[in-house]
GROMACS .gro file of C-alpha atoms in nm:
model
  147
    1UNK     CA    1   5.675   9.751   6.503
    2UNK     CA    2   5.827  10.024   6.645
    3UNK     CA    3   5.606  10.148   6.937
    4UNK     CA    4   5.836  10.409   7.063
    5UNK     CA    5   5.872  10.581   6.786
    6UNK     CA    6   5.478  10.562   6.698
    7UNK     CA    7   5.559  10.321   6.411
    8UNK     CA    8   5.287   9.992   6.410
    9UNK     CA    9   5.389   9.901   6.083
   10UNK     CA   10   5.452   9.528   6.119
   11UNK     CA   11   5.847   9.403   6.065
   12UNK     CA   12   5.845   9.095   5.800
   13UNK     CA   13   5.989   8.825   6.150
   14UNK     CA   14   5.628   8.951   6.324
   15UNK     CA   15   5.411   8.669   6.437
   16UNK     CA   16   5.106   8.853   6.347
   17UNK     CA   17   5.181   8.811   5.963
   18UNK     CA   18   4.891   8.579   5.840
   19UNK     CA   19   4.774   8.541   6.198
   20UNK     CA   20   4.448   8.777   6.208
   21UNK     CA   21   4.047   8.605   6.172
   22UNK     CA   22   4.041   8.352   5.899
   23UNK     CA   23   3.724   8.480   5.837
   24UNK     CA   24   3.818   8.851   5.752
   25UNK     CA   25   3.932   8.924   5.349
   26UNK     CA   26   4.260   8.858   5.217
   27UNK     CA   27   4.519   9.154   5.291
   28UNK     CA   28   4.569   9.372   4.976
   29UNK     CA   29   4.883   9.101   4.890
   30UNK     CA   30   4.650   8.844   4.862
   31UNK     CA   31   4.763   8.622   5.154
   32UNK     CA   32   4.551   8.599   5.497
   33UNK     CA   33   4.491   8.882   5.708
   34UNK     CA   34   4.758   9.019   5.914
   35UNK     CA   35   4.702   9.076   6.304
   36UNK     CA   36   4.721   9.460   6.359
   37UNK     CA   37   4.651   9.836   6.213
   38UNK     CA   38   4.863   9.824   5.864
   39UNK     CA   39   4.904   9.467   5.677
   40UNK     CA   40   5.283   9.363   5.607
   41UNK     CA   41   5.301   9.367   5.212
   42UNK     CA   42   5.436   9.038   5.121
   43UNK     CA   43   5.418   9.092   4.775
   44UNK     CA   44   5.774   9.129   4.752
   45UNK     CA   45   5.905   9.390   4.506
   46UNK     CA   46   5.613   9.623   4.473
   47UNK     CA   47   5.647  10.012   4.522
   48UNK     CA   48   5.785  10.112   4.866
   49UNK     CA   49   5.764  10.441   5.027
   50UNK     CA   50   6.043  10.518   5.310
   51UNK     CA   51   6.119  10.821   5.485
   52UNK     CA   52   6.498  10.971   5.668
   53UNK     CA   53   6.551  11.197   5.872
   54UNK     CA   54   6.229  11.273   6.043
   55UNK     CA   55   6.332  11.532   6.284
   56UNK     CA   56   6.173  11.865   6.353
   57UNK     CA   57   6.412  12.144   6.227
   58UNK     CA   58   6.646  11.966   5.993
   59UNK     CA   59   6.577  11.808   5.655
   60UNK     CA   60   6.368  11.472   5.595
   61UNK     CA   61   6.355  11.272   5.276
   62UNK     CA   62   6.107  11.059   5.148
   63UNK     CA   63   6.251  10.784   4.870
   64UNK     CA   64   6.004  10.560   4.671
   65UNK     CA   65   6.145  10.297   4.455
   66UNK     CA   66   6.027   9.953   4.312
   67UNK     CA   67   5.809  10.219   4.108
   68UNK     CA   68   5.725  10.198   3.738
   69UNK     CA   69   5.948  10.370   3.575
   70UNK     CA   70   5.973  10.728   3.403
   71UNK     CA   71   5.593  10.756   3.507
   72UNK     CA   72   5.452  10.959   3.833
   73UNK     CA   73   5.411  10.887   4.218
   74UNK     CA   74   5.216  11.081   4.445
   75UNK     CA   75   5.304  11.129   4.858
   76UNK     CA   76   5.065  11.260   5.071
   77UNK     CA   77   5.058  11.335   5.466
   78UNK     CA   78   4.820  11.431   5.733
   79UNK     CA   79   4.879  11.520   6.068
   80UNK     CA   80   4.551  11.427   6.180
   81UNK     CA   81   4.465  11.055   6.168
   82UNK     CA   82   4.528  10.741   5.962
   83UNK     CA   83   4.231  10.719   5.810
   84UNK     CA   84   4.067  10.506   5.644
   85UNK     CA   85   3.985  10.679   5.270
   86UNK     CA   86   3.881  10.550   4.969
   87UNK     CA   87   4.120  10.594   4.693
   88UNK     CA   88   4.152  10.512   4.311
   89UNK     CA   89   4.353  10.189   4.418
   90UNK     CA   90   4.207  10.096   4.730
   91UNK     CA   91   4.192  10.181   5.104
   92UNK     CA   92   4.411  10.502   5.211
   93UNK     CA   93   4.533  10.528   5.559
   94UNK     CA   94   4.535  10.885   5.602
   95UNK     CA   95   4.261  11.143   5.733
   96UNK     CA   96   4.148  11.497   5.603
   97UNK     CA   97   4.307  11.698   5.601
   98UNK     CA   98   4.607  11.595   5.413
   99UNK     CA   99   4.887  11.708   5.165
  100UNK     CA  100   4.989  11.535   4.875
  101UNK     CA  101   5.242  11.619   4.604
  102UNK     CA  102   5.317  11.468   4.315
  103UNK     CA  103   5.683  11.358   4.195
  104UNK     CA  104   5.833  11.185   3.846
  105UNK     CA  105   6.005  10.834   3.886
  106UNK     CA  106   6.329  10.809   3.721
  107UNK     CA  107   6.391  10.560   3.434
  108UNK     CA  108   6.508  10.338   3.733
  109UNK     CA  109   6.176  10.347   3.899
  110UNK     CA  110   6.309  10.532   4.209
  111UNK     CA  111   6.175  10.950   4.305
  112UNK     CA  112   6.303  11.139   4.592
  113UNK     CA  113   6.150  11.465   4.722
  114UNK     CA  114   6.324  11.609   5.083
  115UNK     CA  115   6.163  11.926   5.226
  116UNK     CA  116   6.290  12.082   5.566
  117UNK     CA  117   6.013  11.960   5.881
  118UNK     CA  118   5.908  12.273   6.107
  119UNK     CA  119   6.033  12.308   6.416
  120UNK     CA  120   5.760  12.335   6.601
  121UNK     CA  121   5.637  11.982   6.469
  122UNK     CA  122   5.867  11.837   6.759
  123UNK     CA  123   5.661  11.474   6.868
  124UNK     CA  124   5.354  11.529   6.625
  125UNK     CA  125   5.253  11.213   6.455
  126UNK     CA  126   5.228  11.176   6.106
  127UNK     CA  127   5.063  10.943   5.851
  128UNK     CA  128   5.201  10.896   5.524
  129UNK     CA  129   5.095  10.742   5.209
  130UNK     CA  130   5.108  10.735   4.854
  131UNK     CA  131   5.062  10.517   4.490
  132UNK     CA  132   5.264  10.490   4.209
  133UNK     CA  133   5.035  10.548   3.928
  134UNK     CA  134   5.237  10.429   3.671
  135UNK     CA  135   5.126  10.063   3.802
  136UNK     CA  136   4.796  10.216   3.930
  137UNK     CA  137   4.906  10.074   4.266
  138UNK     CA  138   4.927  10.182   4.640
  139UNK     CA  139   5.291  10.188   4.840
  140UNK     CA  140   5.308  10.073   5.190
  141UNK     CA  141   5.191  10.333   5.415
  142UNK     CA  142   5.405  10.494   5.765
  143UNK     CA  143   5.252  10.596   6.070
  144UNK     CA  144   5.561  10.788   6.250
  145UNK     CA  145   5.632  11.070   6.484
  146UNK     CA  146   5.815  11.387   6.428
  147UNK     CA  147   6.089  11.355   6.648
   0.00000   0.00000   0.00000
């Protein structure tokens, strides 16, 4: 995690990894339930979502890769909450209203989109999320702030 920076994603040396109620459902990765907002995907290899350059007035990017390739990904935002929403794939951590777009995956597996942040979206958290749908499968999801 990453508190300062409005990131509660958990890192994979966290202690909460596996450590949440024995009695709750398996995390999405199929191991025990995580301690914490956002499970830590321990699958391994499986479609990642990152974002650079997060600052209000420049450029950010978002990169996915470990995606199927020559197929299509979709990101989507919202500036208003994490959700939870139902989704094709499973549980979406984003609220309405949100943005999505939807990008081609190279032969590699790997799609890049950057688009310039406004300004005046200095120290607004966002919530990010998307799926790679040419595995029909959700990548991890971000909980940041606009810095």
């Amino acid at each position: 995690m990453d508190p300062g920076n409005d990131d509660f994603n958990l890192q994979s040396a966290s202690p909460c990894i596996d450590a949440g109620d024995s009695n709750s459902p398996l995390d999405p990765d199929g191991t025990r339930a995580d301690m914490g907002a956002f499970y830590f995907d321990q699958g391994g290899q499986g479609p990642t979502l990152s974002i650079t350059n997060l600052i209000a007035g420049l450029t950010a990017t978002a990169d996915f890769t470990n995606c199927a390739p020559n197929a299509r990904v979709v990101l989507a935002w919202s500036l208003v909450g994490g959700g939870p929403i139902n989704t094709p794939f499973g549980l979406g951590y984003l609220s309405p209203p949100f943005t999505q777009m939807n990008l081609n995956t190279s032969a590699s597996g790997t799609a890049t989109m950057s688009a310039r942040v406004p300004a005046a979206l200095s120290n607004t958290p966002i919530w990010l999320h998307g799926a790679d749908l040419g595995s029909s499968t959700l990548v991890n999801n971000l909980a940041l702030t606009i810095q």
